[in-house]
């Protein structure tokens, strides 16, 4: 069975590894090609966009793909839409592999927002020292907040760096430990954390540290994705593929 995994996530990487190890699948992982040194999954690899939903549909057909797994990040909404359209057009079974979102628990002080515009309005009203943990691609919306000091954490340096009045960039790749996150927030005197509701364990410690320290969290809600069969673990994805193979 030829399986295309749309990746760029820990989930996509783990599934590619499990499929290669299972020995019954030919797996092709697809990465967008945004990061300079991505973690490369085992199996076949392709890099870069397909050219929209039509391009992906063509790829499914010419590469004789039997099953598609969309394991892209919960905020990769365009790819999610294209995957659903292309799979429907070609009649290829599609599964979504997605980590569950984080949920606020007792002691959390979250403000959930739909977009960065709303996040900026919240910060303008209440924040002075902000930990911006949203990656490097969508920083520009925050640059006009001249009265706020930002600690920006990203895997790679923002290029171009938006014109922040007061900002420091910290380059780091998760997973992040609770003790380190606690130290980071305290030593930079952070009052508010801004992040996306990515879910998963690798980036969760900052939320625990924020709760312990009584800090505010501005949490961007996930975008809406097409409604699809969805699982949250490698094992469930393997079971879905195995059932497809024996059908
Ligand atoms: P996006 O906005 O949903 O997609 C934009 C375009 O990038 C797509 O239309 C597609 O181009 C291309 N693309 C996206 N994912 C691809 C993949 N796995 N393989 C081939 N092409 C892909 O995506 P994004 O939010 O920029 O995310 C890009 C990648 O980074 C994804 O693989 C995602 O899993 C990963 N990622 C994203 C985030 C996040 O916060 N958004 C966080 C961590 C990792 P064409 O239309 O030309 O096919």
PDB file of C-alpha atoms and ligand atoms in Angstrom:
ATOM      1  CA  UNK A   1       0.000   0.000   0.000  1.00  0.00           C
ATOM      2  CA  UNK A   2       1.363   3.419  -0.988  1.00  0.00           C
ATOM      3  CA  UNK A   3       0.730   5.985   1.738  1.00  0.00           C
ATOM      4  CA  UNK A   4       1.316   9.712   1.464  1.00  0.00           C
ATOM      5  CA  UNK A   5       1.858  11.416   4.844  1.00  0.00           C
ATOM      6  CA  UNK A   6       1.501  15.194   4.867  1.00  0.00           C
ATOM      7  CA  UNK A   7       3.906  16.007   7.665  1.00  0.00           C
ATOM      8  CA  UNK A   8       6.013  18.740   9.207  1.00  0.00           C
ATOM      9  CA  UNK A   9       5.009  17.572  12.695  1.00  0.00           C
ATOM     10  CA  UNK A  10       6.152  15.083  15.321  1.00  0.00           C
ATOM     11  CA  UNK A  11       3.016  13.048  14.538  1.00  0.00           C
ATOM     12  CA  UNK A  12       3.903  12.819  10.828  1.00  0.00           C
ATOM     13  CA  UNK A  13       7.463  11.795  11.655  1.00  0.00           C
ATOM     14  CA  UNK A  14       6.352   9.097  14.116  1.00  0.00           C
ATOM     15  CA  UNK A  15       3.796   7.690  11.663  1.00  0.00           C
ATOM     16  CA  UNK A  16       6.350   7.512   8.816  1.00  0.00           C
ATOM     17  CA  UNK A  17       8.721   5.636  11.117  1.00  0.00           C
ATOM     18  CA  UNK A  18       5.993   3.208  12.249  1.00  0.00           C
ATOM     19  CA  UNK A  19       4.916   2.543   8.647  1.00  0.00           C
ATOM     20  CA  UNK A  20       8.488   1.839   7.531  1.00  0.00           C
ATOM     21  CA  UNK A  21       8.992  -0.458  10.513  1.00  0.00           C
ATOM     22  CA  UNK A  22       5.729  -2.305   9.814  1.00  0.00           C
ATOM     23  CA  UNK A  23       7.253  -3.354   6.473  1.00  0.00           C
ATOM     24  CA  UNK A  24       3.935  -3.540   4.589  1.00  0.00           C
ATOM     25  CA  UNK A  25       3.740   0.024   3.350  1.00  0.00           C
ATOM     26  CA  UNK A  26       5.550   2.258   0.921  1.00  0.00           C
ATOM     27  CA  UNK A  27       5.546   5.631   2.691  1.00  0.00           C
ATOM     28  CA  UNK A  28       6.142   9.027   1.135  1.00  0.00           C
ATOM     29  CA  UNK A  29       6.421  11.939   3.579  1.00  0.00           C
ATOM     30  CA  UNK A  30       5.746  15.421   2.295  1.00  0.00           C
ATOM     31  CA  UNK A  31       7.231  18.510   3.960  1.00  0.00           C
ATOM     32  CA  UNK A  32       6.504  22.108   3.012  1.00  0.00           C
ATOM     33  CA  UNK A  33      10.232  22.917   2.981  1.00  0.00           C
ATOM     34  CA  UNK A  34      10.003  25.972   5.250  1.00  0.00           C
ATOM     35  CA  UNK A  35      12.735  25.088   7.764  1.00  0.00           C
ATOM     36  CA  UNK A  36      16.372  24.895   6.703  1.00  0.00           C
ATOM     37  CA  UNK A  37      17.174  21.769   8.718  1.00  0.00           C
ATOM     38  CA  UNK A  38      13.967  19.747   9.153  1.00  0.00           C
ATOM     39  CA  UNK A  39      13.932  16.466  11.054  1.00  0.00           C
ATOM     40  CA  UNK A  40      13.848  13.992   8.174  1.00  0.00           C
ATOM     41  CA  UNK A  41      11.515  11.011   8.539  1.00  0.00           C
ATOM     42  CA  UNK A  42      12.491   7.552   7.261  1.00  0.00           C
ATOM     43  CA  UNK A  43      11.044   6.384   3.939  1.00  0.00           C
ATOM     44  CA  UNK A  44      10.652   8.397   0.736  1.00  0.00           C
ATOM     45  CA  UNK A  45      10.617  12.166   1.049  1.00  0.00           C
ATOM     46  CA  UNK A  46       9.301  14.988  -1.092  1.00  0.00           C
ATOM     47  CA  UNK A  47       9.721  18.696  -0.350  1.00  0.00           C
ATOM     48  CA  UNK A  48       7.703  21.803  -1.238  1.00  0.00           C
ATOM     49  CA  UNK A  49       4.137  22.637  -2.209  1.00  0.00           C
ATOM     50  CA  UNK A  50       2.088  20.582  -4.687  1.00  0.00           C
ATOM     51  CA  UNK A  51       0.570  23.580  -6.445  1.00  0.00           C
ATOM     52  CA  UNK A  52      -2.803  23.779  -4.706  1.00  0.00           C
ATOM     53  CA  UNK A  53      -5.512  21.131  -4.376  1.00  0.00           C
ATOM     54  CA  UNK A  54      -5.303  20.388  -8.129  1.00  0.00           C
ATOM     55  CA  UNK A  55      -1.554  19.810  -7.875  1.00  0.00           C
ATOM     56  CA  UNK A  56      -2.031  17.446  -4.958  1.00  0.00           C
ATOM     57  CA  UNK A  57      -4.812  15.603  -6.822  1.00  0.00           C
ATOM     58  CA  UNK A  58      -2.439  15.140  -9.772  1.00  0.00           C
ATOM     59  CA  UNK A  59       0.292  13.895  -7.442  1.00  0.00           C
ATOM     60  CA  UNK A  60      -2.090  11.344  -5.833  1.00  0.00           C
ATOM     61  CA  UNK A  61      -2.915  10.012  -9.272  1.00  0.00           C
ATOM     62  CA  UNK A  62       0.550   9.952 -10.883  1.00  0.00           C
ATOM     63  CA  UNK A  63       2.215   8.524  -7.759  1.00  0.00           C
ATOM     64  CA  UNK A  64      -0.574   5.906  -7.392  1.00  0.00           C
ATOM     65  CA  UNK A  65      -1.236   6.805  -3.760  1.00  0.00           C
ATOM     66  CA  UNK A  66      -3.662   4.378  -2.049  1.00  0.00           C
ATOM     67  CA  UNK A  67      -4.174   6.318   1.190  1.00  0.00           C
ATOM     68  CA  UNK A  68      -3.528   9.842   2.382  1.00  0.00           C
ATOM     69  CA  UNK A  69      -2.822  10.867   5.989  1.00  0.00           C
ATOM     70  CA  UNK A  70      -2.969  14.553   6.797  1.00  0.00           C
ATOM     71  CA  UNK A  71      -0.648  14.861   9.780  1.00  0.00           C
ATOM     72  CA  UNK A  72       0.059  18.559   9.291  1.00  0.00           C
ATOM     73  CA  UNK A  73      -0.009  21.006  12.198  1.00  0.00           C
ATOM     74  CA  UNK A  74      -3.507  21.998  13.466  1.00  0.00           C
ATOM     75  CA  UNK A  75      -2.829  25.552  12.224  1.00  0.00           C
ATOM     76  CA  UNK A  76      -1.894  24.452   8.677  1.00  0.00           C
ATOM     77  CA  UNK A  77      -5.466  25.137   7.562  1.00  0.00           C
ATOM     78  CA  UNK A  78      -4.821  25.597   3.835  1.00  0.00           C
ATOM     79  CA  UNK A  79      -3.055  22.261   3.487  1.00  0.00           C
ATOM     80  CA  UNK A  80      -5.900  20.607   5.400  1.00  0.00           C
ATOM     81  CA  UNK A  81      -8.457  22.024   2.965  1.00  0.00           C
ATOM     82  CA  UNK A  82      -6.408  21.046  -0.080  1.00  0.00           C
ATOM     83  CA  UNK A  83      -5.957  17.504   1.249  1.00  0.00           C
ATOM     84  CA  UNK A  84      -9.737  17.083   1.649  1.00  0.00           C
ATOM     85  CA  UNK A  85     -10.466  18.463  -1.838  1.00  0.00           C
ATOM     86  CA  UNK A  86      -7.769  16.418  -3.579  1.00  0.00           C
ATOM     87  CA  UNK A  87      -8.678  13.174  -1.797  1.00  0.00           C
ATOM     88  CA  UNK A  88     -12.351  13.632  -2.698  1.00  0.00           C
ATOM     89  CA  UNK A  89     -11.509  14.376  -6.334  1.00  0.00           C
ATOM     90  CA  UNK A  90      -9.361  11.244  -6.663  1.00  0.00           C
ATOM     91  CA  UNK A  91     -11.408   8.945  -4.409  1.00  0.00           C
ATOM     92  CA  UNK A  92      -8.389   8.372  -2.146  1.00  0.00           C
ATOM     93  CA  UNK A  93      -9.211   7.538   1.512  1.00  0.00           C
ATOM     94  CA  UNK A  94      -8.070  10.343   3.821  1.00  0.00           C
ATOM     95  CA  UNK A  95      -7.359  10.265   7.542  1.00  0.00           C
ATOM     96  CA  UNK A  96      -6.518  13.217   9.763  1.00  0.00           C
ATOM     97  CA  UNK A  97      -3.872  12.545  12.423  1.00  0.00           C
ATOM     98  CA  UNK A  98      -4.044  15.358  14.940  1.00  0.00           C
ATOM     99  CA  UNK A  99      -3.047  15.934  18.546  1.00  0.00           C
ATOM    100  CA  UNK A 100      -5.926  17.002  20.801  1.00  0.00           C
ATOM    101  CA  UNK A 101      -6.033  20.690  21.739  1.00  0.00           C
ATOM    102  CA  UNK A 102      -4.942  21.919  25.152  1.00  0.00           C
ATOM    103  CA  UNK A 103      -7.775  22.713  27.544  1.00  0.00           C
ATOM    104  CA  UNK A 104      -7.702  25.244  30.376  1.00  0.00           C
ATOM    105  CA  UNK A 105      -7.738  23.710  33.842  1.00  0.00           C
ATOM    106  CA  UNK A 106      -8.300  25.191  37.318  1.00  0.00           C
ATOM    107  CA  UNK A 107      -5.798  27.961  37.981  1.00  0.00           C
ATOM    108  CA  UNK A 108      -5.338  28.892  34.329  1.00  0.00           C
ATOM    109  CA  UNK A 109      -5.882  32.499  33.300  1.00  0.00           C
ATOM    110  CA  UNK A 110      -6.466  32.104  29.556  1.00  0.00           C
ATOM    111  CA  UNK A 111      -7.940  34.539  27.134  1.00  0.00           C
ATOM    112  CA  UNK A 112      -8.885  32.633  23.977  1.00  0.00           C
ATOM    113  CA  UNK A 113      -8.776  34.610  20.712  1.00  0.00           C
ATOM    114  CA  UNK A 114      -9.773  33.904  17.110  1.00  0.00           C
ATOM    115  CA  UNK A 115      -6.893  35.748  15.447  1.00  0.00           C
ATOM    116  CA  UNK A 116      -3.794  37.856  16.101  1.00  0.00           C
ATOM    117  CA  UNK A 117      -5.741  41.087  15.744  1.00  0.00           C
ATOM    118  CA  UNK A 118      -7.779  40.132  18.800  1.00  0.00           C
ATOM    119  CA  UNK A 119      -4.588  39.069  20.614  1.00  0.00           C
ATOM    120  CA  UNK A 120      -3.004  42.469  19.920  1.00  0.00           C
ATOM    121  CA  UNK A 121      -6.064  44.226  21.391  1.00  0.00           C
ATOM    122  CA  UNK A 122      -5.794  42.119  24.570  1.00  0.00           C
ATOM    123  CA  UNK A 123      -2.072  42.891  24.927  1.00  0.00           C
ATOM    124  CA  UNK A 124      -2.576  46.595  24.282  1.00  0.00           C
ATOM    125  CA  UNK A 125      -4.999  46.740  27.207  1.00  0.00           C
ATOM    126  CA  UNK A 126      -3.132  44.642  29.727  1.00  0.00           C
ATOM    127  CA  UNK A 127       0.430  43.506  28.949  1.00  0.00           C
ATOM    128  CA  UNK A 128       3.930  44.955  29.373  1.00  0.00           C
ATOM    129  CA  UNK A 129       6.325  42.005  29.063  1.00  0.00           C
ATOM    130  CA  UNK A 130       5.200  39.282  26.688  1.00  0.00           C
ATOM    131  CA  UNK A 131       6.541  35.851  25.797  1.00  0.00           C
ATOM    132  CA  UNK A 132       5.599  35.409  22.138  1.00  0.00           C
ATOM    133  CA  UNK A 133       5.744  31.686  21.377  1.00  0.00           C
ATOM    134  CA  UNK A 134       4.061  31.576  17.972  1.00  0.00           C
ATOM    135  CA  UNK A 135       6.991  30.751  15.687  1.00  0.00           C
ATOM    136  CA  UNK A 136       8.577  33.246  13.298  1.00  0.00           C
ATOM    137  CA  UNK A 137       6.108  33.539  10.415  1.00  0.00           C
ATOM    138  CA  UNK A 138       3.297  35.610  11.944  1.00  0.00           C
ATOM    139  CA  UNK A 139       5.129  38.093  14.169  1.00  0.00           C
ATOM    140  CA  UNK A 140       4.364  41.256  12.195  1.00  0.00           C
ATOM    141  CA  UNK A 141       0.921  41.806  13.748  1.00  0.00           C
ATOM    142  CA  UNK A 142       2.604  42.452  17.133  1.00  0.00           C
ATOM    143  CA  UNK A 143       5.321  44.888  16.001  1.00  0.00           C
ATOM    144  CA  UNK A 144       3.137  48.045  16.331  1.00  0.00           C
ATOM    145  CA  UNK A 145       2.843  47.446  20.113  1.00  0.00           C
ATOM    146  CA  UNK A 146       5.706  49.819  20.944  1.00  0.00           C
ATOM    147  CA  UNK A 147       4.963  49.924  24.688  1.00  0.00           C
ATOM    148  CA  UNK A 148       5.331  46.144  25.071  1.00  0.00           C
ATOM    149  CA  UNK A 149       8.636  44.291  25.496  1.00  0.00           C
ATOM    150  CA  UNK A 150       8.661  40.926  23.663  1.00  0.00           C
ATOM    151  CA  UNK A 151      10.629  37.753  24.157  1.00  0.00           C
ATOM    152  CA  UNK A 152      10.240  35.968  20.805  1.00  0.00           C
ATOM    153  CA  UNK A 153      11.049  32.256  20.693  1.00  0.00           C
ATOM    154  CA  UNK A 154      11.423  30.496  17.351  1.00  0.00           C
ATOM    155  CA  UNK A 155      13.361  27.610  15.803  1.00  0.00           C
ATOM    156  CA  UNK A 156      14.948  29.879  13.188  1.00  0.00           C
ATOM    157  CA  UNK A 157      15.671  33.606  13.146  1.00  0.00           C
ATOM    158  CA  UNK A 158      12.768  35.690  11.745  1.00  0.00           C
ATOM    159  CA  UNK A 159      13.780  36.902   8.298  1.00  0.00           C
ATOM    160  CA  UNK A 160      12.882  39.647   7.802  1.00  0.00           C
ATOM    161  CA  UNK A 161      12.518  40.622  11.450  1.00  0.00           C
ATOM    162  CA  UNK A 162       9.453  42.893  11.801  1.00  0.00           C
ATOM    163  CA  UNK A 163      10.259  46.358  13.226  1.00  0.00           C
ATOM    164  CA  UNK A 164       9.631  45.727  16.942  1.00  0.00           C
ATOM    165  CA  UNK A 165      10.437  48.657  19.248  1.00  0.00           C
ATOM    166  CA  UNK A 166      11.504  46.324  22.084  1.00  0.00           C
ATOM    167  CA  UNK A 167      12.210  42.655  21.438  1.00  0.00           C
ATOM    168  CA  UNK A 168      14.696  39.899  22.081  1.00  0.00           C
ATOM    169  CA  UNK A 169      14.848  36.735  19.951  1.00  0.00           C
ATOM    170  CA  UNK A 170      15.557  33.372  21.522  1.00  0.00           C
ATOM    171  CA  UNK A 171      16.343  30.507  19.133  1.00  0.00           C
ATOM    172  CA  UNK A 172      15.283  27.125  20.486  1.00  0.00           C
ATOM    173  CA  UNK A 173      13.575  23.911  19.398  1.00  0.00           C
ATOM    174  CA  UNK A 174      11.329  21.930  21.766  1.00  0.00           C
ATOM    175  CA  UNK A 175      10.605  19.828  23.699  1.00  0.00           C
ATOM    176  CA  UNK A 176      10.863  22.278  26.595  1.00  0.00           C
ATOM    177  CA  UNK A 177      11.162  21.219  30.255  1.00  0.00           C
ATOM    178  CA  UNK A 178       8.985  22.749  32.974  1.00  0.00           C
ATOM    179  CA  UNK A 179      11.940  23.913  35.050  1.00  0.00           C
ATOM    180  CA  UNK A 180      13.474  25.752  32.077  1.00  0.00           C
ATOM    181  CA  UNK A 181      10.167  27.375  31.142  1.00  0.00           C
ATOM    182  CA  UNK A 182       9.629  28.525  34.716  1.00  0.00           C
ATOM    183  CA  UNK A 183      13.140  30.032  34.811  1.00  0.00           C
ATOM    184  CA  UNK A 184      12.633  31.724  31.442  1.00  0.00           C
ATOM    185  CA  UNK A 185       9.356  33.384  32.474  1.00  0.00           C
ATOM    186  CA  UNK A 186      10.692  34.540  35.842  1.00  0.00           C
ATOM    187  CA  UNK A 187      14.077  35.818  34.635  1.00  0.00           C
ATOM    188  CA  UNK A 188      12.450  37.894  31.884  1.00  0.00           C
ATOM    189  CA  UNK A 189       9.689  39.141  34.217  1.00  0.00           C
ATOM    190  CA  UNK A 190       7.014  37.995  31.748  1.00  0.00           C
ATOM    191  CA  UNK A 191       3.414  38.943  32.537  1.00  0.00           C
ATOM    192  CA  UNK A 192       1.679  37.359  29.517  1.00  0.00           C
ATOM    193  CA  UNK A 193       2.311  34.347  27.272  1.00  0.00           C
ATOM    194  CA  UNK A 194       0.979  34.348  23.701  1.00  0.00           C
ATOM    195  CA  UNK A 195       0.689  31.064  21.820  1.00  0.00           C
ATOM    196  CA  UNK A 196      -1.395  28.922  19.473  1.00  0.00           C
ATOM    197  CA  UNK A 197      -3.437  26.011  20.731  1.00  0.00           C
ATOM    198  CA  UNK A 198      -1.074  23.510  19.136  1.00  0.00           C
ATOM    199  CA  UNK A 199      -1.651  20.781  21.718  1.00  0.00           C
ATOM    200  CA  UNK A 200       0.836  17.996  22.466  1.00  0.00           C
ATOM    201  CA  UNK A 201       3.434  17.643  25.181  1.00  0.00           C
ATOM    202  CA  UNK A 202       6.544  19.242  23.619  1.00  0.00           C
ATOM    203  CA  UNK A 203       5.373  22.828  24.139  1.00  0.00           C
ATOM    204  CA  UNK A 204       2.956  22.352  27.038  1.00  0.00           C
ATOM    205  CA  UNK A 205       5.355  23.196  29.892  1.00  0.00           C
ATOM    206  CA  UNK A 206       5.078  26.947  29.304  1.00  0.00           C
ATOM    207  CA  UNK A 207       1.361  26.699  30.126  1.00  0.00           C
ATOM    208  CA  UNK A 208       2.030  24.811  33.346  1.00  0.00           C
ATOM    209  CA  UNK A 209       4.685  27.381  34.306  1.00  0.00           C
ATOM    210  CA  UNK A 210       2.305  30.253  33.484  1.00  0.00           C
ATOM    211  CA  UNK A 211      -0.389  28.647  35.682  1.00  0.00           C
ATOM    212  CA  UNK A 212       2.034  28.206  38.594  1.00  0.00           C
ATOM    213  CA  UNK A 213       3.201  31.816  38.307  1.00  0.00           C
ATOM    214  CA  UNK A 214      -0.306  33.237  37.859  1.00  0.00           C
ATOM    215  CA  UNK A 215       0.472  34.729  34.429  1.00  0.00           C
ATOM    216  CA  UNK A 216      -2.027  35.526  31.711  1.00  0.00           C
ATOM    217  CA  UNK A 217      -2.105  33.401  28.552  1.00  0.00           C
ATOM    218  CA  UNK A 218      -3.480  34.635  25.242  1.00  0.00           C
ATOM    219  CA  UNK A 219      -4.371  31.433  23.422  1.00  0.00           C
ATOM    220  CA  UNK A 220      -5.265  31.436  19.741  1.00  0.00           C
ATOM    221  CA  UNK A 221      -8.023  28.953  18.931  1.00  0.00           C
ATOM    222  CA  UNK A 222      -7.492  26.415  16.163  1.00  0.00           C
ATOM    223  CA  UNK A 223      -8.809  27.219  12.700  1.00  0.00           C
ATOM    224  CA  UNK A 224     -11.758  25.187  11.456  1.00  0.00           C
ATOM    225  CA  UNK A 225     -10.771  22.236   9.297  1.00  0.00           C
ATOM    226  CA  UNK A 226     -12.833  19.990   7.027  1.00  0.00           C
ATOM    227  CA  UNK A 227     -14.727  17.348   8.950  1.00  0.00           C
ATOM    228  CA  UNK A 228     -12.866  14.034   8.463  1.00  0.00           C
ATOM    229  CA  UNK A 229     -12.177  10.706  10.127  1.00  0.00           C
ATOM    230  CA  UNK A 230      -9.649  11.802  12.760  1.00  0.00           C
ATOM    231  CA  UNK A 231      -7.312   9.988  15.138  1.00  0.00           C
ATOM    232  CA  UNK A 232      -4.754  11.262  17.622  1.00  0.00           C
ATOM    233  CA  UNK A 233      -2.183   8.455  17.821  1.00  0.00           C
ATOM    234  CA  UNK A 234       0.166   6.519  15.553  1.00  0.00           C
ATOM    235  CA  UNK A 235      -1.456   3.250  16.677  1.00  0.00           C
ATOM    236  CA  UNK A 236      -4.924   4.391  15.624  1.00  0.00           C
ATOM    237  CA  UNK A 237      -3.574   5.578  12.271  1.00  0.00           C
ATOM    238  CA  UNK A 238      -1.880   2.191  11.709  1.00  0.00           C
ATOM    239  CA  UNK A 239      -5.136   0.410  12.557  1.00  0.00           C
ATOM    240  CA  UNK A 240      -7.074   2.590  10.082  1.00  0.00           C
ATOM    241  CA  UNK A 241      -4.525   1.831   7.331  1.00  0.00           C
ATOM    242  CA  UNK A 242      -4.503  -1.888   8.156  1.00  0.00           C
ATOM    243  CA  UNK A 243      -8.317  -2.010   7.961  1.00  0.00           C
ATOM    244  CA  UNK A 244      -8.138  -0.255   4.587  1.00  0.00           C
ATOM    245  CA  UNK A 245      -5.613  -2.818   3.344  1.00  0.00           C
ATOM    246  CA  UNK A 246      -7.763  -5.764   4.335  1.00  0.00           C
ATOM    247  CA  UNK A 247     -11.026  -4.273   2.995  1.00  0.00           C
TER     248      UNK A 247
HETATM  249  P1  LIG B   1      -0.569  26.036   5.218  1.00  0.00           P
HETATM  250  O1  LIG B   1      -0.707  27.495   5.414  1.00  0.00           O
HETATM  251  O2  LIG B   1      -1.720  25.174   5.540  1.00  0.00           O
HETATM  252  O3  LIG B   1      -0.151  25.700   3.728  1.00  0.00           O
HETATM  253  C1  LIG B   1       0.313  26.651   2.789  1.00  0.00           C
HETATM  254  C2  LIG B   1       0.872  25.922   1.600  1.00  0.00           C
HETATM  255  O4  LIG B   1       2.119  25.291   1.955  1.00  0.00           O
HETATM  256  C3  LIG B   1       0.005  24.788   1.107  1.00  0.00           C
HETATM  257  O5  LIG B   1      -1.036  25.270   0.279  1.00  0.00           O
HETATM  258  C4  LIG B   1       1.021  23.920   0.387  1.00  0.00           C
HETATM  259  O6  LIG B   1       1.389  24.514  -0.858  1.00  0.00           O
HETATM  260  C5  LIG B   1       2.229  24.038   1.281  1.00  0.00           C
HETATM  261  N1  LIG B   1       2.322  22.980   2.295  1.00  0.00           N
HETATM  262  C6  LIG B   1       1.916  23.014   3.591  1.00  0.00           C
HETATM  263  N2  LIG B   1       2.199  21.868   4.207  1.00  0.00           N
HETATM  264  C7  LIG B   1       2.770  21.066   3.284  1.00  0.00           C
HETATM  265  C8  LIG B   1       3.298  19.751   3.311  1.00  0.00           C
HETATM  266  N3  LIG B   1       3.304  19.002   4.443  1.00  0.00           N
HETATM  267  N4  LIG B   1       3.799  19.231   2.155  1.00  0.00           N
HETATM  268  C9  LIG B   1       3.816  19.986   1.016  1.00  0.00           C
HETATM  269  N5  LIG B   1       3.342  21.237   0.935  1.00  0.00           N
HETATM  270  C10 LIG B   1       2.844  21.778   2.054  1.00  0.00           C
HETATM  271  O7  LIG B   1       0.724  25.512   6.032  1.00  0.00           O
HETATM  272  P2  LIG B   1       1.623  26.264   7.114  1.00  0.00           P
HETATM  273  O8  LIG B   1       0.789  26.601   8.288  1.00  0.00           O
HETATM  274  O9  LIG B   1       2.430  27.297   6.426  1.00  0.00           O
HETATM  275  O10 LIG B   1       2.575  25.048   7.537  1.00  0.00           O
HETATM  276  C11 LIG B   1       3.604  24.589   6.675  1.00  0.00           C
HETATM  277  C12 LIG B   1       4.175  23.312   7.258  1.00  0.00           C
HETATM  278  O11 LIG B   1       4.696  23.563   8.550  1.00  0.00           O
HETATM  279  C13 LIG B   1       3.147  22.197   7.404  1.00  0.00           C
HETATM  280  O12 LIG B   1       3.738  21.024   6.916  1.00  0.00           O
HETATM  281  C14 LIG B   1       2.880  22.113   8.892  1.00  0.00           C
HETATM  282  O13 LIG B   1       2.616  20.794   9.320  1.00  0.00           O
HETATM  283  C15 LIG B   1       4.171  22.662   9.485  1.00  0.00           C
HETATM  284  N6  LIG B   1       3.944  23.396  10.732  1.00  0.00           N
HETATM  285  C16 LIG B   1       3.080  24.448  10.781  1.00  0.00           C
HETATM  286  C17 LIG B   1       2.876  25.131  11.962  1.00  0.00           C
HETATM  287  C18 LIG B   1       1.891  26.266  12.055  1.00  0.00           C
HETATM  288  O14 LIG B   1       1.747  26.833  13.158  1.00  0.00           O
HETATM  289  N7  LIG B   1       1.208  26.628  10.985  1.00  0.00           N
HETATM  290  C19 LIG B   1       3.578  24.746  13.112  1.00  0.00           C
HETATM  291  C20 LIG B   1       4.466  23.668  13.040  1.00  0.00           C
HETATM  292  C21 LIG B   1       4.652  22.998  11.846  1.00  0.00           C
HETATM  293  P3  LIG B   1       0.658  24.102  -2.250  1.00  0.00           P
HETATM  294  O15 LIG B   1      -0.661  24.783  -2.234  1.00  0.00           O
HETATM  295  O16 LIG B   1       1.614  24.602  -3.296  1.00  0.00           O
HETATM  296  O17 LIG B   1       0.544  22.598  -2.254  1.00  0.00           O
END
